[in-house]
Coordinates of C-alpha atoms (C1' of nucleotides) in Angstrom, one line a residue:
Chain A
M4 CA -0.6 -0.2 0.3
G5 CA 2.3 3.0 -1.3
I6 CA -0.2 5.7 -0.5
N7 CA -3.2 6.2 1.5
T8 CA -5.8 4.6 0.3
T9 CA -8.7 4.2 2.6
E10 CA -10.2 5.1 6.2
Q11 CA -7.2 6.3 7.9
T12 CA -9.0 9.2 8.9
E13 CA -10.4 7.3 12.0
K14 CA -7.0 6.6 13.4
Q15 CA -4.9 3.3 13.4
R16 CA -2.7 5.3 16.2
R17 CA -5.3 4.6 18.4
E18 CA -4.8 0.2 17.5
I19 CA -1.1 0.8 18.4
F20 CA -2.2 2.4 21.4
L21 CA -4.3 0.3 22.8
Y22 CA -1.9 -2.3 21.9
I23 CA 0.7 -1.1 24.1
K24 CA -1.8 -1.5 26.7
N25 CA -2.7 -4.9 26.4
Y26 CA 0.9 -5.8 25.9
I27 CA 2.0 -4.4 29.7
I28 CA -1.1 -6.4 31.1
K29 CA -1.1 -9.2 29.1
N30 CA 2.7 -10.1 29.7
K31 CA 2.8 -9.0 33.4
L32 CA 5.0 -6.3 33.3
K33 CA 6.8 -4.7 35.8
A34 CA 8.0 -1.2 36.3
N35 CA 10.9 -0.3 34.0
D36 CA 11.0 -3.2 32.4
P37 CA 11.4 -2.6 28.4
L38 CA 8.6 -2.2 25.8
P39 CA 9.3 -3.1 21.9
S40 CA 11.1 -0.7 20.2
E41 CA 9.5 1.9 17.6
N42 CA 10.5 0.0 14.7
T43 CA 9.3 -3.2 16.0
L44 CA 6.0 -1.8 16.4
A45 CA 6.1 0.1 13.2
K46 CA 6.9 -3.7 11.1
R47 CA 4.3 -5.4 12.9
F48 CA 1.7 -3.1 12.2
G49 CA 2.7 -2.7 8.9
V50 CA 2.6 1.9 9.3
N51 CA 5.1 4.2 9.0
R52 CA 7.4 4.7 12.0
N53 CA 5.9 8.6 12.8
T54 CA 2.7 7.0 13.4
V55 CA 3.7 4.6 16.3
R56 CA 5.9 7.8 18.0
S57 CA 2.8 9.4 17.6
A58 CA 1.1 6.6 20.1
L59 CA 4.3 6.3 22.4
T60 CA 4.2 10.0 22.9
V61 CA 0.6 10.2 23.9
L62 CA 0.7 6.5 26.1
K63 CA 3.4 9.3 27.6
V64 CA 1.7 11.9 28.6
Q65 CA -0.4 10.0 30.0
G66 CA 2.2 9.1 32.1
L67 CA 2.5 5.8 31.5
I68 CA 5.7 4.9 29.9
Y69 CA 8.8 6.3 29.5
S70 CA 11.8 6.9 27.6
K71 CA 15.5 6.8 27.3
K72 CA 17.5 8.0 24.2
G73 CA 19.4 5.5 22.9
K74 CA 17.5 2.6 24.3
G75 CA 13.9 2.5 24.2
F76 CA 10.8 2.6 26.0
F77 CA 9.4 1.1 29.4
V78 CA 7.1 0.8 31.8
M79 CA 6.5 3.9 33.8
E80 CA 6.2 2.8 37.9
R81 CA 3.0 4.1 39.4
P82 CA 3.2 3.7 43.4
K83 CA 0.1 2.9 45.2
Q84 CA -1.5 6.5 46.5
M85 CA -0.7 6.8 50.2
L86 CA -3.7 8.2 52.4
F87 CA -3.4 10.8 55.2
V88 CA -5.7 12.4 58.2
Q89 CA -6.0 16.0 57.9
D90 CA -6.7 17.1 60.9
A91 CA -6.5 21.1 62.2
S92 CA -4.4 20.1 65.3
L93 CA -1.8 18.5 62.8
G94 CA 1.1 19.6 61.2
F95 CA 2.3 18.0 58.1
S96 CA 5.5 16.1 59.4
E97 CA 2.7 14.7 62.5
M98 CA 0.0 14.0 59.8
L99 CA 3.2 11.7 58.5
D100 CA 3.8 10.3 62.1
Q101 CA 0.4 9.0 62.0
A102 CA 0.3 7.9 58.9
E103 CA 3.3 5.7 60.1
V104 CA 5.2 5.8 57.1
E105 CA 8.6 6.4 56.9
Y106 CA 9.4 10.1 55.6
S107 CA 12.7 12.6 55.9
S108 CA 12.6 16.3 55.2
T109 CA 15.8 18.4 53.2
L110 CA 16.0 21.6 53.8
L111 CA 16.2 22.9 50.2
S112 CA 17.3 26.6 50.8
I113 CA 16.0 29.4 53.3
I114 CA 16.4 33.3 51.9
S115 CA 14.3 36.6 53.4
R116 CA 12.1 38.8 52.0
T117 CA 9.4 41.3 52.0
A118 CA 6.2 39.3 52.6
S119 CA 3.7 39.6 49.4
K120 CA 0.5 41.2 50.3
Q121 CA -1.1 37.5 50.1
E122 CA 1.6 37.0 53.0
Q123 CA 0.3 40.4 54.6
A124 CA -3.2 39.0 54.9
Y125 CA -2.5 35.6 56.0
L126 CA 0.2 36.6 58.9
K127 CA -1.2 39.8 59.4
L128 CA 1.9 41.7 58.2
K129 CA 2.6 45.3 57.1
P130 CA 3.9 46.0 53.9
E131 CA 7.6 46.4 54.8
D132 CA 7.8 43.3 57.5
E133 CA 10.2 40.4 56.7
V134 CA 9.4 37.0 56.3
Y135 CA 12.2 33.7 56.5
V136 CA 11.0 31.1 53.5
L137 CA 12.2 27.9 53.8
K138 CA 12.0 24.8 50.6
Q139 CA 11.7 21.6 52.1
L140 CA 11.5 18.5 50.0
R141 CA 9.8 15.4 51.4
E142 CA 10.4 11.8 50.9
V143 CA 7.8 9.2 52.4
A144 CA 8.8 6.0 51.9
G145 CA 12.0 6.5 49.8
I146 CA 9.9 8.7 47.2
K147 CA 10.0 12.2 46.0
L148 CA 6.2 13.2 47.1
A149 CA 6.1 17.2 48.2
L150 CA 7.6 20.4 48.0
C151 CA 6.5 22.2 50.7
Y152 CA 7.5 26.1 51.0
S153 CA 7.1 27.4 54.7
V154 CA 6.4 31.4 55.0
I155 CA 7.2 32.8 58.8
P156 CA 7.3 36.1 60.2
K157 CA 10.9 37.4 60.6
D158 CA 10.2 38.6 64.2
M159 CA 9.3 35.3 64.7
L160 CA 12.6 33.3 64.2
P161 CA 15.8 35.4 65.3
G162 CA 18.6 34.1 64.0
A163 CA 16.7 31.2 62.6
E164 CA 19.7 31.0 59.3
K165 CA 22.1 30.1 62.3
R166 CA 20.0 27.9 64.5
I167 CA 18.7 26.0 62.2
S168 CA 19.7 22.2 62.1
G169 CA 18.7 18.9 61.5
F170 CA 15.5 20.1 60.4
S171 CA 13.0 17.6 60.7
G172 CA 10.1 20.2 59.9
T173 CA 9.1 24.0 61.6
N174 CA 7.0 22.3 64.1
Q175 CA 9.6 21.5 65.7
I176 CA 11.9 24.6 65.0
F177 CA 9.0 26.4 66.7
M178 CA 8.2 24.0 70.3
E179 CA 11.9 22.6 70.4
L180 CA 13.9 25.3 69.3
Y181 CA 12.3 28.7 70.4
G182 CA 9.8 27.2 72.8
Y183 CA 6.5 28.2 71.5
E184 CA 3.5 26.0 72.0
H185 CA 1.6 23.5 69.0
P186 CA 0.7 25.6 66.6
V187 CA -3.2 25.0 65.4
C188 CA -4.5 25.1 61.8
V189 CA -6.9 27.5 61.2
K190 CA -7.7 27.4 57.5
T191 CA -7.2 25.2 55.0
L192 CA -6.5 26.0 51.5
I193 CA -7.0 22.6 48.9
G194 CA -6.8 22.5 45.4
A195 CA -4.8 21.0 41.6
Q196 CA -3.0 22.2 39.7
C197 CA -0.8 21.0 36.8
A198 CA 2.8 20.3 38.5
D199 CA 5.0 23.4 37.2
S200 CA 8.7 23.2 36.0
E201 CA 10.1 23.3 39.8
T202 CA 8.0 20.6 40.6
V203 CA 8.6 18.5 38.3
R204 CA 12.6 18.8 38.4
Q205 CA 12.5 18.3 42.6
L206 CA 10.4 15.4 42.6
E207 CA 11.4 14.1 39.0
I208 CA 8.5 13.3 38.0
P209 CA 6.6 13.6 34.4
D210 CA 4.2 17.2 34.0
S211 CA 1.7 15.0 33.2
I212 CA 0.9 14.2 36.9
P213 CA -1.1 16.5 38.4
I214 CA -0.6 18.2 42.0
I215 CA -2.3 18.9 45.2
R216 CA -2.0 22.1 46.2
Q217 CA -2.8 22.6 50.0
E218 CA -2.6 25.9 51.8
N219 CA -2.8 26.5 55.9
I220 CA -2.8 28.8 57.9
Y221 CA -1.4 28.1 61.5
H222 CA -1.7 30.0 64.4
L223 CA -0.3 30.1 67.9
P224 CA -3.1 29.4 71.0
N225 CA -3.1 32.4 72.0
G226 CA -4.1 33.9 68.2
K227 CA -0.8 34.9 67.3
P228 CA -0.5 33.9 63.0
I229 CA 3.5 31.6 63.1
E230 CA 3.2 29.7 59.3
F231 CA 1.5 30.2 55.8
F232 CA 2.5 26.8 54.9
V233 CA 1.9 25.7 51.2
I234 CA 1.8 21.8 49.8
K235 CA 3.1 20.9 46.5
A236 CA 2.3 17.2 46.6
R237 CA 1.9 14.5 44.1
A238 CA -1.7 13.1 43.3
D239 CA -1.0 10.0 42.1
L240 CA 0.4 9.1 45.5
F241 CA -1.2 11.9 47.9
S242 CA -4.8 12.3 48.7
I243 CA -6.3 14.0 51.9
Q244 CA -8.9 12.2 54.5
L245 CA -11.2 14.5 56.9
N246 CA -13.2 13.3 59.3
F247 CA -15.9 15.3 61.1
D248 CA -17.0 12.6 63.3
K249 CA -16.1 13.8 66.2
N250 CA -16.3 18.0 66.6
N251 CA -19.5 17.8 64.8
N252 CA -20.6 21.6 65.2
G253 CA -24.8 20.1 64.9
G254 CA -25.3 21.0 61.8
T255 CA -26.2 24.9 62.4
K256 CA -27.7 25.1 58.4
K257 CA -27.9 28.6 57.4
Chain B
M13 CA 18.7 24.4 3.3
G14 CA 17.4 21.1 1.8
I15 CA 18.4 18.7 3.9
N16 CA 18.7 18.8 8.0
T17 CA 22.2 21.0 7.7
T18 CA 22.7 21.9 11.5
E19 CA 21.9 22.0 14.9
Q20 CA 18.4 20.7 15.1
T21 CA 18.5 18.6 17.5
E22 CA 18.2 21.5 20.1
K23 CA 14.1 22.0 18.5
Q24 CA 13.1 25.1 16.8
R25 CA 9.9 23.5 17.6
R26 CA 9.9 25.7 20.9
E27 CA 10.7 28.4 19.1
I28 CA 7.4 28.4 17.4
F29 CA 6.4 27.6 20.7
L30 CA 7.3 30.5 22.9
Y31 CA 5.9 32.3 19.4
I32 CA 2.8 31.9 19.8
K33 CA 2.4 32.3 23.6
N34 CA 3.5 36.1 23.2
Y35 CA 1.6 36.2 20.1
I36 CA -1.5 36.2 22.5
I37 CA 0.1 38.0 24.9
K38 CA 1.3 41.0 22.7
N39 CA -1.4 41.2 20.7
K40 CA -4.1 40.8 23.6
L41 CA -5.7 37.8 22.3
K42 CA -8.8 37.2 24.2
A43 CA -10.9 33.9 24.4
N44 CA -12.1 32.7 21.3
D45 CA -9.5 34.6 19.1
P46 CA -8.5 33.2 16.0
L47 CA -4.6 32.5 16.0
P48 CA -2.4 32.9 12.5
S49 CA -3.1 29.0 10.5
E50 CA -0.3 26.5 10.2
N51 CA 0.3 26.9 6.5
T52 CA 1.4 30.8 7.6
L53 CA 3.8 29.9 10.9
A54 CA 5.4 27.7 8.4
K55 CA 6.0 29.6 5.8
R56 CA 6.6 32.7 8.4
F57 CA 9.5 30.2 10.3
G58 CA 10.8 28.1 6.6
V59 CA 10.2 24.8 8.3
N60 CA 7.6 22.4 7.5
R61 CA 3.8 22.0 9.0
N62 CA 4.3 19.0 11.0
T63 CA 7.2 21.0 13.3
V64 CA 4.4 23.9 13.5
R65 CA 1.9 21.3 14.4
S66 CA 4.1 19.2 16.8
A67 CA 5.0 22.8 18.4
L68 CA 0.9 23.7 18.5
T69 CA 0.0 19.9 19.8
V70 CA 1.7 21.2 22.6
L71 CA -0.1 23.9 23.5
K72 CA -3.3 22.6 22.9
V73 CA -2.4 19.9 26.1
Q74 CA -1.6 22.9 27.7
G75 CA -4.7 23.9 27.4
L76 CA -3.9 27.3 26.1
I77 CA -5.6 26.8 22.4
Y78 CA -7.7 24.5 21.1
S79 CA -8.7 23.9 17.6
K80 CA -11.4 23.2 15.6
K81 CA -11.2 21.2 12.1
G82 CA -12.0 23.7 9.2
K83 CA -11.4 26.3 10.9
G84 CA -8.6 27.2 12.5
F85 CA -6.4 27.1 15.8
F86 CA -8.1 29.9 18.8
V87 CA -6.9 31.1 22.3
M88 CA -8.8 28.6 25.3
E89 CA -10.7 30.8 28.1
R90 CA -9.0 30.8 31.0
P91 CA -11.8 31.5 33.4
K92 CA -11.5 32.7 37.2
Q93 CA -10.9 30.2 40.3
M94 CA -14.3 29.6 42.7
L95 CA -12.8 29.3 46.2
F96 CA -15.6 27.3 47.8
V97 CA -15.9 26.5 52.0
Q98 CA -16.5 22.9 52.9
D99 CA -18.7 22.1 56.4
A100 CA -19.9 19.1 57.8
S101 CA -23.0 20.5 57.7
L102 CA -23.6 21.3 54.6
G103 CA -24.5 19.4 51.3
F104 CA -22.6 20.1 47.7
S105 CA -25.6 22.4 46.4
E106 CA -25.8 24.2 49.8
M107 CA -21.8 25.0 49.8
L108 CA -22.9 26.8 46.0
D109 CA -25.7 28.9 47.9
Q110 CA -23.8 30.2 50.1
A111 CA -20.9 30.6 47.4
E112 CA -22.8 33.1 46.2
V113 CA -23.2 31.3 42.9
E114 CA -26.0 31.0 39.8
Y115 CA -25.9 27.6 39.5
S116 CA -28.1 24.4 37.8
S117 CA -27.6 20.8 38.2
T118 CA -28.8 18.2 35.6
L119 CA -29.5 14.7 36.2
L120 CA -27.7 12.4 34.0
S121 CA -28.8 9.6 34.3
I122 CA -30.2 7.3 36.9
I123 CA -29.6 3.0 37.3
S124 CA -29.8 1.1 40.5
R125 CA -27.6 -1.6 40.5
T126 CA -25.7 -3.9 43.6
A127 CA -23.1 -1.7 45.5
S128 CA -19.1 -2.0 44.7
K129 CA -17.5 -3.5 47.9
Q130 CA -16.1 0.1 48.5
E131 CA -19.5 1.0 48.6
Q132 CA -20.6 -2.0 50.9
A133 CA -18.2 -0.8 53.0
Y134 CA -19.3 3.2 53.3
L135 CA -22.7 2.7 53.3
K136 CA -23.1 -0.2 55.7
L137 CA -24.5 -2.5 53.0
K138 CA -24.8 -6.5 52.3
P139 CA -23.2 -7.9 48.8
E140 CA -26.9 -8.2 47.7
D141 CA -28.3 -4.9 48.5
E142 CA -28.8 -2.3 45.3
V143 CA -27.8 1.1 44.9
Y144 CA -29.1 3.9 43.1
V145 CA -26.8 6.0 41.3
L146 CA -28.2 9.4 39.8
K147 CA -25.2 10.9 37.9
Q148 CA -25.6 14.5 37.7
L149 CA -23.7 17.5 35.8
R150 CA -23.9 21.3 38.2
E151 CA -23.5 23.9 35.8
V152 CA -22.1 27.1 37.9
A153 CA -22.4 31.0 36.8
G154 CA -22.7 28.6 33.1
I155 CA -19.6 27.3 33.3
K156 CA -20.0 23.3 33.3
L157 CA -18.0 22.9 36.8
A158 CA -18.7 19.3 38.0
L159 CA -19.6 15.8 37.3
C160 CA -21.4 14.3 40.5
Y161 CA -22.5 10.8 41.3
S162 CA -24.5 10.0 43.8
V163 CA -24.7 6.4 45.5
I164 CA -28.1 5.7 47.7
P165 CA -28.8 2.3 49.1
K166 CA -32.2 1.3 46.8
D167 CA -34.5 1.3 50.5
M168 CA -33.3 4.9 51.7
L169 CA -36.3 6.1 48.3
P170 CA -38.1 3.5 47.5
G171 CA -39.8 4.6 44.4
A172 CA -36.9 7.1 43.3
E173 CA -37.4 6.4 39.6
K174 CA -40.4 7.9 39.7
R175 CA -41.0 10.2 41.9
I176 CA -37.9 12.6 41.0
S177 CA -38.6 15.3 38.8
G178 CA -37.2 19.2 39.2
F179 CA -34.4 17.9 40.7
S180 CA -31.4 20.7 42.1
G181 CA -29.2 18.2 44.6
T182 CA -29.9 14.7 46.5
N183 CA -30.6 16.6 49.7
Q184 CA -33.8 18.2 48.6
I185 CA -34.7 14.7 47.3
F186 CA -33.8 13.2 50.9
M187 CA -35.4 16.2 52.9
E188 CA -38.6 17.8 50.5
L189 CA -39.3 14.2 49.3
Y190 CA -39.1 11.8 52.0
G191 CA -39.1 13.7 54.6
Y192 CA -35.7 12.9 55.7
E193 CA -33.3 15.0 58.3
H194 CA -30.3 16.9 57.2
P195 CA -27.8 14.8 56.0
V196 CA -24.4 15.0 57.6
C197 CA -21.1 14.7 56.4
V198 CA -19.3 12.2 58.2
K199 CA -16.0 11.7 56.2
T200 CA -14.4 13.4 53.1
L201 CA -11.8 12.4 50.9
I202 CA -9.9 14.7 49.0
G203 CA -7.7 13.6 46.2
A204 CA -6.7 14.6 42.2
Q205 CA -6.6 12.8 39.1
C206 CA -6.4 13.1 35.0
A207 CA -9.7 13.8 33.3
D208 CA -10.9 10.8 32.3
S209 CA -12.8 10.3 29.4
E210 CA -15.9 11.2 30.7
T211 CA -15.3 14.3 32.6
V212 CA -13.4 15.3 29.3
R213 CA -16.9 14.6 27.6
Q214 CA -19.7 16.1 30.3
L215 CA -17.5 19.0 31.4
E216 CA -16.5 19.7 27.3
I217 CA -12.9 20.8 28.3
P218 CA -8.9 19.7 27.4
D219 CA -7.8 16.8 29.4
S220 CA -5.2 18.9 30.5
I221 CA -7.0 20.3 33.3
P222 CA -6.7 18.1 36.3
I223 CA -9.7 17.5 38.1
I224 CA -10.3 17.7 42.1
R225 CA -12.5 14.4 42.9
Q226 CA -13.7 14.6 46.3
E227 CA -15.7 11.6 48.1
N228 CA -18.0 12.0 50.7
I229 CA -19.9 9.9 53.5
Y230 CA -23.3 11.2 54.6
H231 CA -25.9 9.9 57.7
L232 CA -28.3 10.4 58.7
P233 CA -28.2 12.5 62.6
N234 CA -29.3 9.2 63.4
G235 CA -26.2 7.4 62.0
K236 CA -28.1 5.8 59.3
P237 CA -25.8 6.1 56.0
I238 CA -27.5 7.5 53.1
E239 CA -25.1 8.7 50.4
F240 CA -21.8 8.1 49.0
F241 CA -21.1 11.0 47.2
V242 CA -18.2 11.7 44.1
I243 CA -17.2 14.9 43.1
K244 CA -15.2 15.6 40.3
A245 CA -14.5 18.3 39.4
R246 CA -12.3 21.4 37.2
A247 CA -9.4 22.1 39.4
D248 CA -8.9 25.0 37.4
L249 CA -12.0 26.8 38.9
F250 CA -12.9 24.7 41.5
S251 CA -10.6 25.0 45.0
I252 CA -11.8 23.8 48.8
Q253 CA -12.0 26.2 51.7
L254 CA -11.8 24.6 55.4
N255 CA -12.0 26.7 58.0
F256 CA -11.2 24.8 61.8
D257 CA -11.9 28.3 63.7
K258 CA -15.1 27.7 65.4
N259 CA -15.0 24.1 66.2
N260 CA -11.3 23.7 67.3
N261 CA -11.1 20.5 69.4
G262 CA -8.7 21.6 71.4
G263 CA -5.2 20.6 70.0
T264 CA -5.0 16.8 71.2
K265 CA -1.9 16.4 69.8
K266 CA -1.0 12.5 69.9
Chain C
dA13 C1' 28.0 -1.0 13.0
dA14 C1' 23.9 -1.4 14.9
dG15 C1' 20.1 -0.2 17.4
dT16 C1' 18.0 2.9 19.9
dG17 C1' 14.5 7.2 20.6
dG18 C1' 14.3 12.2 18.9
dT19 C1' 13.8 16.3 14.8
dC20 C1' 12.6 17.6 11.1
dT21 C1' 11.4 17.8 6.2
dA22 C1' 8.1 16.6 1.6
dG23 C1' 4.5 15.4 0.6
dA24 C1' -0.2 13.1 0.4
dC25 C1' -4.8 12.6 1.6
dC26 C1' -9.0 13.1 4.2
dA27 C1' -13.1 15.5 6.8
dC28 C1' -14.7 19.9 7.3
dA29 C1' -16.2 24.8 6.7
dA30 C1' -16.3 29.4 4.0
dC31 C1' -16.9 31.5 0.3
Chain D
dT21 C1' -13.4 26.1 -4.8
dT22 C1' -10.0 27.4 -1.5
dG23 C1' -8.4 26.8 2.9
dT24 C1' -8.3 24.7 7.4
dG25 C1' -6.9 20.8 10.8
dG26 C1' -5.7 15.5 11.1
dT27 C1' -3.5 11.5 9.8
dC28 C1' -0.1 8.6 7.7
dT29 C1' 4.1 7.7 5.0
dA30 C1' 9.1 7.7 3.5
dG31 C1' 13.1 8.9 4.3
dA32 C1' 17.0 11.8 6.2
dC33 C1' 20.7 13.5 10.4
dC34 C1' 21.0 14.0 15.2
dA35 C1' 22.8 12.3 19.4
dC36 C1' 22.8 8.4 22.8
dT37 C1' 24.3 3.6 24.2
dT38 C1' 25.4 -1.4 23.4
dT39 C1' 27.8 -4.9 21.4

DNA sequence: AAGTGGTCTAGACCACAAC
DNA sequence: TTGTGGTCTAGACCACTTT
């Protein structure tokens, strides 16, 4: 068949797409197992290599496979979803504690700058006030799970740059290093977004994985704002559970 | 330049990609404004139409542009984010009420079937028990915002197929049609996922938009499970806010 | 040297839309 | 009829990996 003859419009690309998906299932391929090469598939289906490539591209943006130049295509690993129970009294680290998973925190950077308008509102700051911004990478069960940003009024942590070490969460800093009471979450905002380039790079994920973005505002028990905490976590691994059983406020319907 | 000569490897596709993004900004294009055609761009950059297409494909999967066969490429509309405050005592419709946005609900289908294992656990059902499954499309401010699934034990709604009309939320059915008390949410699970094909079709969105998935379990005040409610909402429009100010349970740290 | 994926060209045919 | 996007072919060259 030299030139296009018949029903090329209803895509044979889909046929190859489905073949690969079935191939993975039937052969019970696990993560990082190799797939047939582009040329092999092109010959098997009697189509051009470009057509095979367009099918593989779809699988790639869906995060089912990945490729390495000079080597081939491989099955992407799809780890199991983890569930984390959210509570006003728990910080992020403590939530991981409660979930009984092994985790670690790496302090990527700490800078100080003036507060943005949003941060001024959340932390009750004046435009000239400065904040510390701590960027952290959280790994859970050996997997890079989330990028976290802590925004903290600078006057709450005098000399923080030199005092912070052996870091494993800001609540530890607040309580053990500065003697504050346990902060309480007064507001949480949960959304989802596409992975930005920094998140893709730091978490080493394909940009097809959606990101759960959680913003928390923490106060001290006396009402003083102490932290604006942003979590950007891989949504394929991270989900949030909220229980209303206990602190049921009686259903005050408006 | 007949055949590939020099540095083709570091992609001129990116050049076209950036050109289009700048083109939209510089010319202050609004939603649904047309973009230059593939052939126009190919001539302007002196490249093949396929190269232009691969750049446009990237912009399409990112949800910045869309195309219509026979017409051309257009700027995708990027609506503003809406914020919804979550509360144990509020159903989804009531949450929209409280947000003071104009909304509507369309009942897409109602079927009955046996409960899945997950539904059996959530609704305390036996394997042979049947449930109604109501599929709803929620539109907010004229925009298709979310696909919702209500799973309700069949014995809670005798003869539902014939009694349901002028539907605007299951809580209305529970209370006005069947005289139940106002259900209370006892558990919420929030995650994010890529848009599945049905959601893409029903909400008329590109599959690049992430989806917030919220699962709620509702009980009657007497503790009887009445509804398993799943919301699949566009994450570019929908985010969830939780306030812990009021019902602070005192910070019982474990 | 041979094989793999990545990029790009040149050109064909199709379905659809506007004139 | 002309122009648009959608699909596919055939083939070139590149960078990288393995033998």
